Short mmCIF file of C-alpha atoms and ligand atoms in Angstrom, two decimals:
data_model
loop_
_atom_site.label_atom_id
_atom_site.label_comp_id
_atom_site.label_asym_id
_atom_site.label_seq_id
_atom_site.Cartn_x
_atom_site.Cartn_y
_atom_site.Cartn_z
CA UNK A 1 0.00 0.00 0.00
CA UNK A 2 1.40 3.33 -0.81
CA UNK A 3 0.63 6.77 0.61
CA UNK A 4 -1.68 7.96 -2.54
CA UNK A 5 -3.95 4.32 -1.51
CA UNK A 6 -7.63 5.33 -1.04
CA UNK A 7 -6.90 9.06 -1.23
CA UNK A 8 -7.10 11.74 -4.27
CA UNK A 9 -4.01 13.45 -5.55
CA UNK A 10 -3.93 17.36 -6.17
CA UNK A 11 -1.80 19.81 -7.56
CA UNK A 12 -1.82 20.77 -3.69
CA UNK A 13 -1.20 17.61 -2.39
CA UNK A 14 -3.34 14.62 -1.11
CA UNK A 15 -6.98 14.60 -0.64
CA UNK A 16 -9.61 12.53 0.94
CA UNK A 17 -11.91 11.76 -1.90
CA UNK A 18 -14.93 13.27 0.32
CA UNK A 19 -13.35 16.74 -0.46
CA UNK A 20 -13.57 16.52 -3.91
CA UNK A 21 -17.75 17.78 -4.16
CA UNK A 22 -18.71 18.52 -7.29
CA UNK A 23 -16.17 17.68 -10.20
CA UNK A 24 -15.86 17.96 -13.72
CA UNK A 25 -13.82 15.51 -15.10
CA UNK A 26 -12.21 17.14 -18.26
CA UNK A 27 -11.35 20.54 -18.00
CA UNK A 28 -8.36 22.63 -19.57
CA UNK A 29 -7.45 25.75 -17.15
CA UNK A 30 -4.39 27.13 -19.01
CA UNK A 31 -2.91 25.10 -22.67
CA UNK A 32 -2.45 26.08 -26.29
CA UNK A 33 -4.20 24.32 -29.27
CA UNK A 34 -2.28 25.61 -31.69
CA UNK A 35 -1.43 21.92 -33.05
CA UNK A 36 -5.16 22.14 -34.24
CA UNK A 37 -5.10 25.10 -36.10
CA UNK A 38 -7.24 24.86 -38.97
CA UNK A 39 -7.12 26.99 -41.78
CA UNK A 40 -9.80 29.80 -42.55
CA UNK A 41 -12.06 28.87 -44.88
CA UNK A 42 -10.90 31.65 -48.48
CA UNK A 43 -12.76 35.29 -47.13
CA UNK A 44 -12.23 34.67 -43.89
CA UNK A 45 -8.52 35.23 -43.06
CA UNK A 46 -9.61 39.01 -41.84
CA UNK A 47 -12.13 37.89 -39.60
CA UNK A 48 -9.21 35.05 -38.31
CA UNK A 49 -6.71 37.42 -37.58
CA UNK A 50 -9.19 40.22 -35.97
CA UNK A 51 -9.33 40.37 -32.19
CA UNK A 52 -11.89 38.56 -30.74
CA UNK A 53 -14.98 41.30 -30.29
CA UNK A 54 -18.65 40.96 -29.86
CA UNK A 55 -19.21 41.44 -33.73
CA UNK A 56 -17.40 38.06 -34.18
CA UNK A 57 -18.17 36.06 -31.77
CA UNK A 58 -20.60 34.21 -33.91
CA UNK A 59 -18.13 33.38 -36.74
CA UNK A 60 -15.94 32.68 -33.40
CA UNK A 61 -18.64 30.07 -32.36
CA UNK A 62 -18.06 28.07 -35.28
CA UNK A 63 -14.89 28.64 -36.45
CA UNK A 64 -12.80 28.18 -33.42
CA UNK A 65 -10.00 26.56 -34.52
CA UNK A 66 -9.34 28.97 -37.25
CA UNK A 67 -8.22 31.71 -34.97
CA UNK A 68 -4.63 31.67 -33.77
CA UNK A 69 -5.10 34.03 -30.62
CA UNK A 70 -8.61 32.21 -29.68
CA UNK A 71 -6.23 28.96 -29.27
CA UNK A 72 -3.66 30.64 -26.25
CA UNK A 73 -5.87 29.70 -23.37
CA UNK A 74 -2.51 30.08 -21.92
CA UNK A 75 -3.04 33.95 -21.69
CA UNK A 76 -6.06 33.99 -20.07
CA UNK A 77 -4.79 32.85 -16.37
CA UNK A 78 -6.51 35.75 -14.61
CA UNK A 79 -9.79 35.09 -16.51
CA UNK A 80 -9.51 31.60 -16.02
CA UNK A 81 -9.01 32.44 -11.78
CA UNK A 82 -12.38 34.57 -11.45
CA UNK A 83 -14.19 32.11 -13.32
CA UNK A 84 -13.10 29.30 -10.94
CA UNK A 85 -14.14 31.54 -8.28
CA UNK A 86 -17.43 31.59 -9.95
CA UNK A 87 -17.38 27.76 -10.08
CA UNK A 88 -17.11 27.79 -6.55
CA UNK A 89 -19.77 30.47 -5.79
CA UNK A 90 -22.00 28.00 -7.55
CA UNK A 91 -21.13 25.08 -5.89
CA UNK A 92 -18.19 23.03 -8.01
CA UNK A 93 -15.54 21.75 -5.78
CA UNK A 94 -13.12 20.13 -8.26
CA UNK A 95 -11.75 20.12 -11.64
CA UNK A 96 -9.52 17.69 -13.45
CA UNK A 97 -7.59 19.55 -15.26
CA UNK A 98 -6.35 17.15 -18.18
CA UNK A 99 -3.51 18.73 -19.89
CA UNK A 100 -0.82 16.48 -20.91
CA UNK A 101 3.02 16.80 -22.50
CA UNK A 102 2.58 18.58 -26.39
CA UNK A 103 -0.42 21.02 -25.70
CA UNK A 104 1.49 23.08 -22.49
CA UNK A 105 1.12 21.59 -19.55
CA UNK A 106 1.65 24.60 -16.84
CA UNK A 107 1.73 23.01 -13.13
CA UNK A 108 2.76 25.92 -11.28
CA UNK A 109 -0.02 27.78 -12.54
CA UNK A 110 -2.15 25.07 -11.85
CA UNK A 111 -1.05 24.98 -8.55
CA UNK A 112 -1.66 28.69 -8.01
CA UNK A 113 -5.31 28.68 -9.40
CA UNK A 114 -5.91 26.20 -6.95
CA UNK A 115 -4.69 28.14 -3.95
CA UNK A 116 -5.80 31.15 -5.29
CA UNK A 117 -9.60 30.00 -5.62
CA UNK A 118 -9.50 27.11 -3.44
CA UNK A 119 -10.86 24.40 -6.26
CA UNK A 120 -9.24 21.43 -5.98
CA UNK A 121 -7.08 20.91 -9.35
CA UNK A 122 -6.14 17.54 -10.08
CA UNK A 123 -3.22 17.33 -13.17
CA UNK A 124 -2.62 14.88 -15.88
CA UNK A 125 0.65 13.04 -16.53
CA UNK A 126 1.29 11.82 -20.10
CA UNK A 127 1.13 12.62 -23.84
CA UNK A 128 -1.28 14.49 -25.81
CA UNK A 129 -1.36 12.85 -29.65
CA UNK A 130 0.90 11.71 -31.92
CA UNK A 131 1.22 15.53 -34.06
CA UNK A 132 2.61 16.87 -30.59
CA UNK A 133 5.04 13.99 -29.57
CA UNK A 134 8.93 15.11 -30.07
CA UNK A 135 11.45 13.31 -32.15
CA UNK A 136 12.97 12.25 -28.30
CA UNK A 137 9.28 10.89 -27.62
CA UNK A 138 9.07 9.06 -30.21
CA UNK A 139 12.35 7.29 -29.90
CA UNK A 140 11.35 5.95 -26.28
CA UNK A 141 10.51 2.21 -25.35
CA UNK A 142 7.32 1.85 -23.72
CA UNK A 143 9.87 1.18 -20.36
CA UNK A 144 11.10 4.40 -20.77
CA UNK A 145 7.61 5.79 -21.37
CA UNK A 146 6.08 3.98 -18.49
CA UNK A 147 8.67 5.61 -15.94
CA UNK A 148 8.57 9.16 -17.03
CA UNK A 149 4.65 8.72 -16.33
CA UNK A 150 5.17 7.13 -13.07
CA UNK A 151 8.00 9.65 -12.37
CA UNK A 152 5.15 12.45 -12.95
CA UNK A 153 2.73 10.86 -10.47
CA UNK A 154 5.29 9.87 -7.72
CA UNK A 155 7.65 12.64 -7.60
CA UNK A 156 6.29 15.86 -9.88
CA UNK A 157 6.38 16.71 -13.63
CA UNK A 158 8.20 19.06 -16.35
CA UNK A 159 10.78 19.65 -13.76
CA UNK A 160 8.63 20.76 -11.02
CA UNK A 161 7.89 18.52 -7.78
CA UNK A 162 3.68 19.36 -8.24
CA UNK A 163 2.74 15.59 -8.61
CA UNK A 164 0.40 14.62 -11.22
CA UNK A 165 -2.74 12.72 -10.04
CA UNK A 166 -4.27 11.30 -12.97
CA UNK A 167 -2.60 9.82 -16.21
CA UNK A 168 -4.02 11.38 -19.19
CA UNK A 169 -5.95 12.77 -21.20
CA UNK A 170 -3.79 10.04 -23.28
CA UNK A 171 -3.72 11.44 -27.09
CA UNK A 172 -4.72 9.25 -29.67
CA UNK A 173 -5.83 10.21 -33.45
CA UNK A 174 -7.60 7.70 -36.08
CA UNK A 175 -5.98 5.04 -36.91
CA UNK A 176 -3.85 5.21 -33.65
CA UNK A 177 0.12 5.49 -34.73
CA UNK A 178 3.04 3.53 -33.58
CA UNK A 179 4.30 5.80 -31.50
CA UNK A 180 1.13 6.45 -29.97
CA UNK A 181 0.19 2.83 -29.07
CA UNK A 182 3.66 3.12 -27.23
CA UNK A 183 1.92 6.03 -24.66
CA UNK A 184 -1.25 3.63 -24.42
CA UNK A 185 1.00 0.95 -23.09
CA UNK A 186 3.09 2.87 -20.88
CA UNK A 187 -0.05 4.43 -19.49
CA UNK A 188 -1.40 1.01 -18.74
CA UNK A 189 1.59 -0.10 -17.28
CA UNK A 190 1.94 3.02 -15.29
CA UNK A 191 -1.41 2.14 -14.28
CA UNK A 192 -0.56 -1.28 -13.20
CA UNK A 193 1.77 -0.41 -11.00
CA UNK A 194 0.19 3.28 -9.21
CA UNK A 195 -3.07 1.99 -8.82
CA UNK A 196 -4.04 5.41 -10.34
CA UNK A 197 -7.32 7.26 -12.86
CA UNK A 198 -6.57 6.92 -16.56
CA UNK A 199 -8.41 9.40 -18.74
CA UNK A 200 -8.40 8.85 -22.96
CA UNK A 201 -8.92 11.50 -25.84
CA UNK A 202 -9.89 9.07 -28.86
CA UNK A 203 -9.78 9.08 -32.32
CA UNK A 204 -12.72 10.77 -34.29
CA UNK A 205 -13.91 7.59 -35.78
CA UNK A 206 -16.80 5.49 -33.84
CA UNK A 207 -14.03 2.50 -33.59
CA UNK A 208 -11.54 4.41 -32.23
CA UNK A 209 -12.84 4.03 -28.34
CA UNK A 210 -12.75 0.34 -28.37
CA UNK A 211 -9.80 -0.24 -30.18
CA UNK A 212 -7.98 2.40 -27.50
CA UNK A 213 -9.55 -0.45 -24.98
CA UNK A 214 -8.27 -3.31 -26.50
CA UNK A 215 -4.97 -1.33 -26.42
CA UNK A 216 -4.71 -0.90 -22.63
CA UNK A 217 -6.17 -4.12 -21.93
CA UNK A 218 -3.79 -6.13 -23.54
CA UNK A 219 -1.00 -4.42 -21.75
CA UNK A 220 -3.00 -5.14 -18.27
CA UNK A 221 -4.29 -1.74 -17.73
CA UNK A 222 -7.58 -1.23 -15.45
CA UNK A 223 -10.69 -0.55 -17.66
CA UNK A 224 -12.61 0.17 -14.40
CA UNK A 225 -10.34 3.15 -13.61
CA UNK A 226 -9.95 4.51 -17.26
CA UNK A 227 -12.24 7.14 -18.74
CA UNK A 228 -13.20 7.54 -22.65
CA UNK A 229 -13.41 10.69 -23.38
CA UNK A 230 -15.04 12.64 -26.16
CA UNK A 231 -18.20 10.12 -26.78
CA UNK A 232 -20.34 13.50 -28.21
CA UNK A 233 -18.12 13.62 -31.00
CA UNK A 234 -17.31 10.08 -31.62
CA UNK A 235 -20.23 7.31 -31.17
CA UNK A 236 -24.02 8.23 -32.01
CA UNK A 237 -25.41 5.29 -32.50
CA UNK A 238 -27.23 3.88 -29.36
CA UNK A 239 -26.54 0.17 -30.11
CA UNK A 240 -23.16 0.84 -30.63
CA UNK A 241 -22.81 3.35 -27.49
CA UNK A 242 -23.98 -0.02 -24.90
CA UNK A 243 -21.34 -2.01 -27.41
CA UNK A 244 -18.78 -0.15 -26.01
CA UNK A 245 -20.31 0.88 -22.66
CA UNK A 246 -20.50 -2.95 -22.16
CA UNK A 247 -16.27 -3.10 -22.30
CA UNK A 248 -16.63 -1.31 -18.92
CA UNK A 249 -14.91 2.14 -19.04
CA UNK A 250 -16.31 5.54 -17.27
CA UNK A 251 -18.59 6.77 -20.39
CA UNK A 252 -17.49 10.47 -20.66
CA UNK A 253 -19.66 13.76 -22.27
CA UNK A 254 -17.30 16.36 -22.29
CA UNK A 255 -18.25 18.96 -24.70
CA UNK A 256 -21.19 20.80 -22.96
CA UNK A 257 -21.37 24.05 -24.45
CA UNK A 258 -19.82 23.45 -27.63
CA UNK A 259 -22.61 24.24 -30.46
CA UNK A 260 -20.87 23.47 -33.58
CA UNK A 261 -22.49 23.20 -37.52
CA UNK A 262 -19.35 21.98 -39.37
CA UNK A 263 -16.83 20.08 -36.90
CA UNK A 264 -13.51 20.54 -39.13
CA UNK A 265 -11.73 18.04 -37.87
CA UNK A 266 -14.23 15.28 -38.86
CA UNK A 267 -16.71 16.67 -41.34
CA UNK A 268 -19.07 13.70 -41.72
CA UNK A 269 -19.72 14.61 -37.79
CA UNK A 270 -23.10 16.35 -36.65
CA UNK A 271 -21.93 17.47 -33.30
CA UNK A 272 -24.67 16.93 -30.93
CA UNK A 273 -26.47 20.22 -28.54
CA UNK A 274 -26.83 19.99 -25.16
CA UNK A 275 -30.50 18.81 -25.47
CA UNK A 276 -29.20 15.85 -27.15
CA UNK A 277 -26.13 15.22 -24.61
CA UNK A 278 -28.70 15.13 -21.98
CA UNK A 279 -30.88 12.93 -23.67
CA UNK A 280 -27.64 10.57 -23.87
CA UNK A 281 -27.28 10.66 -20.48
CA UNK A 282 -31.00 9.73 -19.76
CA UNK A 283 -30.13 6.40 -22.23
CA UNK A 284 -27.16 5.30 -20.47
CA UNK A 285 -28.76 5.72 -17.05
CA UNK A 286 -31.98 3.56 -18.53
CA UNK A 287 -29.32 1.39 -19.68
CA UNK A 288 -27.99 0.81 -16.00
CA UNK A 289 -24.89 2.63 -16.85
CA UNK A 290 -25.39 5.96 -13.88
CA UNK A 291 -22.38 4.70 -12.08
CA UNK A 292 -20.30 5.04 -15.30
CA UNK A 293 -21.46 8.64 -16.56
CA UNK A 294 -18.87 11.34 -16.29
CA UNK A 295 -19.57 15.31 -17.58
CA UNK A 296 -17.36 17.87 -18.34
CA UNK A 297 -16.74 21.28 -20.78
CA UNK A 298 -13.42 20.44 -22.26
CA UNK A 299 -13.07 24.18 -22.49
CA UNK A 300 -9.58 24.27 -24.57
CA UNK A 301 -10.18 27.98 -26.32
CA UNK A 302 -10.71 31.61 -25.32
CA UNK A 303 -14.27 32.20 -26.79
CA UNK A 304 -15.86 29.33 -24.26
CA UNK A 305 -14.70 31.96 -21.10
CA UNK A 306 -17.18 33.63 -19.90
CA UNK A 307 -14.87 36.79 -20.95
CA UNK A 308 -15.30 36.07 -24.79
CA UNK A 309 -19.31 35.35 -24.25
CA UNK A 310 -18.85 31.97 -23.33
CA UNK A 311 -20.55 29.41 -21.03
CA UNK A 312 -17.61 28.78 -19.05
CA UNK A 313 -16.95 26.74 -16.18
CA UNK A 314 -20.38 27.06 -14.33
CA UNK A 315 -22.34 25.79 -17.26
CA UNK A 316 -23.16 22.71 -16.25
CA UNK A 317 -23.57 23.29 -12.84
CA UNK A 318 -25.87 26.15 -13.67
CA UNK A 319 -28.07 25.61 -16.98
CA UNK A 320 -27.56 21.51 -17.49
CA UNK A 321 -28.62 20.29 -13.75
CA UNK A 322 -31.49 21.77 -13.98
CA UNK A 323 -32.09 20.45 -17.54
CA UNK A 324 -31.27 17.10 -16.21
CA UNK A 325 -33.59 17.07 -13.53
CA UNK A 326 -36.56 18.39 -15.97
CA UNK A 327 -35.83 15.07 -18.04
CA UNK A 328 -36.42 12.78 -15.59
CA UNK A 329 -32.88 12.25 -14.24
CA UNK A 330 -33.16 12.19 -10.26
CA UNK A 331 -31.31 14.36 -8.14
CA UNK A 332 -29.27 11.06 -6.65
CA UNK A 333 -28.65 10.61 -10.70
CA UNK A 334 -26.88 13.88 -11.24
CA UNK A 335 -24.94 13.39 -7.96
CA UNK A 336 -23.66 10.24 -8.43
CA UNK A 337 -22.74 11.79 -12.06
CA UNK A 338 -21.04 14.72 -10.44
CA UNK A 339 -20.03 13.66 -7.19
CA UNK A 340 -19.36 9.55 -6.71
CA UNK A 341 -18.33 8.42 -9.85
CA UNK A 342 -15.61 10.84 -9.84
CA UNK A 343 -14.74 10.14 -6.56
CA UNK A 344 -14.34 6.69 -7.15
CA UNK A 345 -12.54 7.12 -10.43
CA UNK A 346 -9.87 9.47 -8.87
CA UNK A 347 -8.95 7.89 -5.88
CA UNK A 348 -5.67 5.73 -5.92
CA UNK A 349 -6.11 1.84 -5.59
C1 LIG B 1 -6.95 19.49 -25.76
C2 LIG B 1 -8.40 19.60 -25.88
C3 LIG B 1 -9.02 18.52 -26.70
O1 LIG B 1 -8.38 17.62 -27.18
N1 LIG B 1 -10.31 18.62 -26.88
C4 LIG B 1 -11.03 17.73 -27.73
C5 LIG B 1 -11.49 18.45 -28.89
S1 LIG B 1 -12.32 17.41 -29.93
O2 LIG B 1 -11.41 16.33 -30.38
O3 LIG B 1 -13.46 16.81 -29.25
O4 LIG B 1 -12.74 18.23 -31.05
#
């Protein structure tokens, strides 16, 4: 048994897992996207390179990724503080704050958000996808791999001694690349040996999540302590959501608040509103799935801050409980959703 058993690791140190409230599971507090830059559609390279103002915020809306300065979240820390204030105001206790090696990890100022607001921040150890791993990273063995991410939960990360308490989110594209399969089985065999939460970013391809499954449990990672991420964007199809809800990961709806026509980075996509995320969650629960439902923003760009006219951090705590609860979800629903399942997903073995 090691000191992190039964207990939840912050940026501030350990936790009991009672102290954790209200969490959402997959945030992004301070990171740069610029890896995902897309390209302005021809007409619109003014409108990308114009500072983010009222007048634009619907071309914003749906063009996020085509905006260079909308991508620095990075610049935003004070911003980012009084709306963690806000989450606390309206009653959030915790945020997992899933920002991994390749998108700017930034543990110091993780670590002074969470002092400064008094939200509990947990931090992710790990690699975000394959476009972002170095020519060094991609050189490793999966030993090599598999003790830098132990390294970053046991004794701190990116040269810092702020210990990382969750291993992910794990980047993986469609179809997953060499290099990172490697992370997948150094994260399992991280996991193996720390007892510790394992949180996945998938492919955007409806095979992607179980194939990222087979992945980890071939190399003897815990499915019960891993987390898919992303399942707005990447399986619609009921029959084939219980499929994969049946292979026993936390089922994770992450991008509340996003309202998107054209996704870029999968066109065929029609990314669901929040009526229909909630309706998802009222399936899975039917299902028998409401100890495996986690819910999050993702917010990973300026224009979701409450500061650009965004829904921020207090979204879902504000406008999609209530929703929840007019749908038929029970109150012990939504707080096993936002309270016990990510208790028990974060706390160490
Ligand atoms: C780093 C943030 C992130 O990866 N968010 C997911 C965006 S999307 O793949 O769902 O578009």
């Amino acid at each position: 048994m090691s000191e992190r058993s039964g207990k939840v690791q912050t940026v501030l140190g350990l936790i009991e897992p009672d102290q954790l409230g209200r969490t959402m599971t997959h945030e992004h507090l301070t990171m740069t996207f610029e890896c995902s830059h897309v390209p302005p559609a021809p007409g619109d390279e003014g409108l990308a390179a114009a500072p983010i103002e009222i007048k634009h915020l619907h071309w914003l809306q749906q063009n996020p990724y085509s905006h260079q300065e909308n991508l620095l979240l990075n610049q935003e820390i004070e911003a980012v503080k009084e709306e963690l204030l806000c989450y606390r105001k309206a009653g959030g206790g915790s945020i997992v704050e899933n920002t991994t090696t390749g998108i700017n990890r930034n543990l110091p100022v993780l670590r002074q958000l969470a002092k400064d607001t008094g939200v509990h921040v947990v931090a992710g150890a790990g690699y975000y996808v394959d476009v972002t791993h170095s020519d060094e990273t991609r050189k490793m063995t999966v030993e090599k791999l598999t003790d830098i991410i132990v390294s970053e939960v046991l004794h701190g990360a990116d040269g810092t001694e702020i210990r990382c308490g969750v291993i992910g989110e794990i980047g993986t594209g469609w179809p997953i690349t060499e290099s990172e399969k490697k992370v997948l089985r150094a994260t399992a065999h991280a996991q193996t040996q720390l007892g510790c939460p394992v949180i996945i970013h998938p492919g955007r391809d409806t095979a992607a999540p179980g194939e990222v499954i087979r992945i980890l449990q071939e190399a003897g990672g815990d499915i019960t302590k891993t987390v898919m991420s992303h399942l707005d964007r990447t399986i619609f199809d009921h029959q084939e959501l219980l499929e994969f809800a049946k292979m026993g990961s936390y089922l994770e709806y992450d991008l509340f608040g996003t309202d998107l026509l054209n996704y870029p980075f999968n066109l065929r996509v029609d990314m669901p509103s929040d009526s229909v995320r909630v309706q998802n969650l009222a399936f899975l629960i039917k299902e028998g799935y409401e100890d495996r439902i986690l819910i999050a923003h993702d917010i990973h760009t300026k224009h979701r801050l409450t500061k650009y006219g965004g829904h921020g951090y207090s979204h879902i705590l504000k406008n999609i409980v209530p929703k929840m609860l007019s749908r038929g979800i029970t109150q012990n629903q939504v707080d096993k959703i936002l309270i016990e399942n990510p208790k028990h997903w974060l706390t160490f073995k």
